[in-house]
């Protein structure tokens, strides 16, 4: 007997058959269990699946290295020295940026520190940083350490805005109200595009506008946004942003991350030297030097144009090649079509979970504009029963994840998930709940 009904499965299969993006699934490696049976993979918010082309591109670089060795820097099919150029247009398209505003480099938290080195300049009374309460641990550690690095006390100067009592979500209105009251003490607002635990998508332009209205800079962590929700970083007047590429961007574990610096900052940069008013200062390295003269190895630093000047080291080619493969898929599918399907997929998941209320409570916003593809579920009864449900789900071959204290995160990803995957998830969750009733 089916827990969700044969009609629902038929409807899902019809939607999959009519899906203009259905063939993209075939271009990914689909994970299986120990016996080779397919898993229901709904965990692209944590690690995106492997594009089949990633293997080819990595092997190509291994072959280039084997055959050409050092000459690969200049003469590989995709020369290594300017390798990041291959990633630029795809990243600009996904983030709504001008090409010179984005660069693939390092990893998320490292990029956060590099950006803060330029953009967090506490001065006088304006020295605080506003973040969300319950921020991702790495962000909180990094931000607190930046405050301490400036000789200030995170206890005083790290402001954490919490949801209203009893609520899980933070309304943009609450950020505006907080800034109206405390904005003059705040140097920087650091906010997620999509909150990792709740799946709430914030109105980035509105938060940037509110920050700027009070003289604060606005930076964003797009770990859960890029490749998930449409972004318009340039038009949103975001000052800077960072992201990782192993979640929705399918760049593979430890993939090269990325950052955005708005043109209005890079245009004003002094061409040489490390001093100058914000944001003239950066923590520099040779890869941020203008490329034409980099190998003259001169003492004087001459900044490259745009976001490129924040690069420090030469990039990890083997951690960048898979991202190139994935960006090719995003380009072919198109973010508008991906988002359209994503809204439908997640809406379908929401519909199938509705009969499970109140045992399963949806904490992600209901409005599609206020979420990406992830839904966050709280199982009634607290952390113990919730974790048991999660563990049983995993035994049924569902891969999603658990976030303490009591959240199951599920993300149907429009590049490779089907409506049928959503039915299988709902079916198995329903059975697990029946079994644990
Ligand atoms: C995934 C994620 C990170 C991971 O940071 P790394 O530097 O890539 O290890 C950081 N912050 C947020 C909000 C994330 O979702």
CSV table of C-alpha atoms in Angstrom, one decimal, residues 16 19 21-31 38-41 49-52 329 341 413-421 424:
chain,number,residue,atom,x,y,z
A,16,UNK,CA,8.7,14.7,-14.7
A,19,UNK,CA,9.8,18.8,-17.4
A,21,UNK,CA,14.9,20.2,-17.7
A,22,UNK,CA,14.5,16.5,-17.2
A,23,UNK,CA,17.5,15.4,-19.2
A,24,UNK,CA,20.0,17.3,-16.9
A,25,UNK,CA,19.6,14.6,-14.3
A,26,UNK,CA,21.3,12.2,-16.7
A,27,UNK,CA,24.4,14.4,-16.6
A,28,UNK,CA,25.0,13.8,-12.9
A,29,UNK,CA,26.4,10.8,-11.0
A,30,UNK,CA,23.5,9.6,-8.9
A,31,UNK,CA,24.5,8.1,-5.6
A,38,UNK,CA,19.6,4.3,-5.9
A,39,UNK,CA,19.3,6.7,-2.9
A,40,UNK,CA,16.7,9.5,-2.7
A,41,UNK,CA,19.2,12.4,-2.7
A,49,UNK,CA,26.0,15.9,-6.9
A,50,UNK,CA,28.9,15.3,-9.3
A,51,UNK,CA,28.4,16.5,-12.9
A,52,UNK,CA,29.6,13.7,-15.1
A,329,UNK,CA,25.1,22.9,-16.9
A,341,UNK,CA,11.1,24.3,-11.7
A,413,UNK,CA,17.4,20.6,-6.6
A,414,UNK,CA,16.0,21.5,-9.9
A,415,UNK,CA,19.1,20.5,-11.9
A,416,UNK,CA,18.9,16.8,-10.9
A,417,UNK,CA,15.9,16.0,-8.7
A,418,UNK,CA,12.5,14.8,-10.0
A,419,UNK,CA,9.0,15.2,-8.8
A,420,UNK,CA,9.1,11.5,-8.2
A,421,UNK,CA,12.0,12.0,-5.7
A,424,UNK,CA,9.5,8.9,-2.5
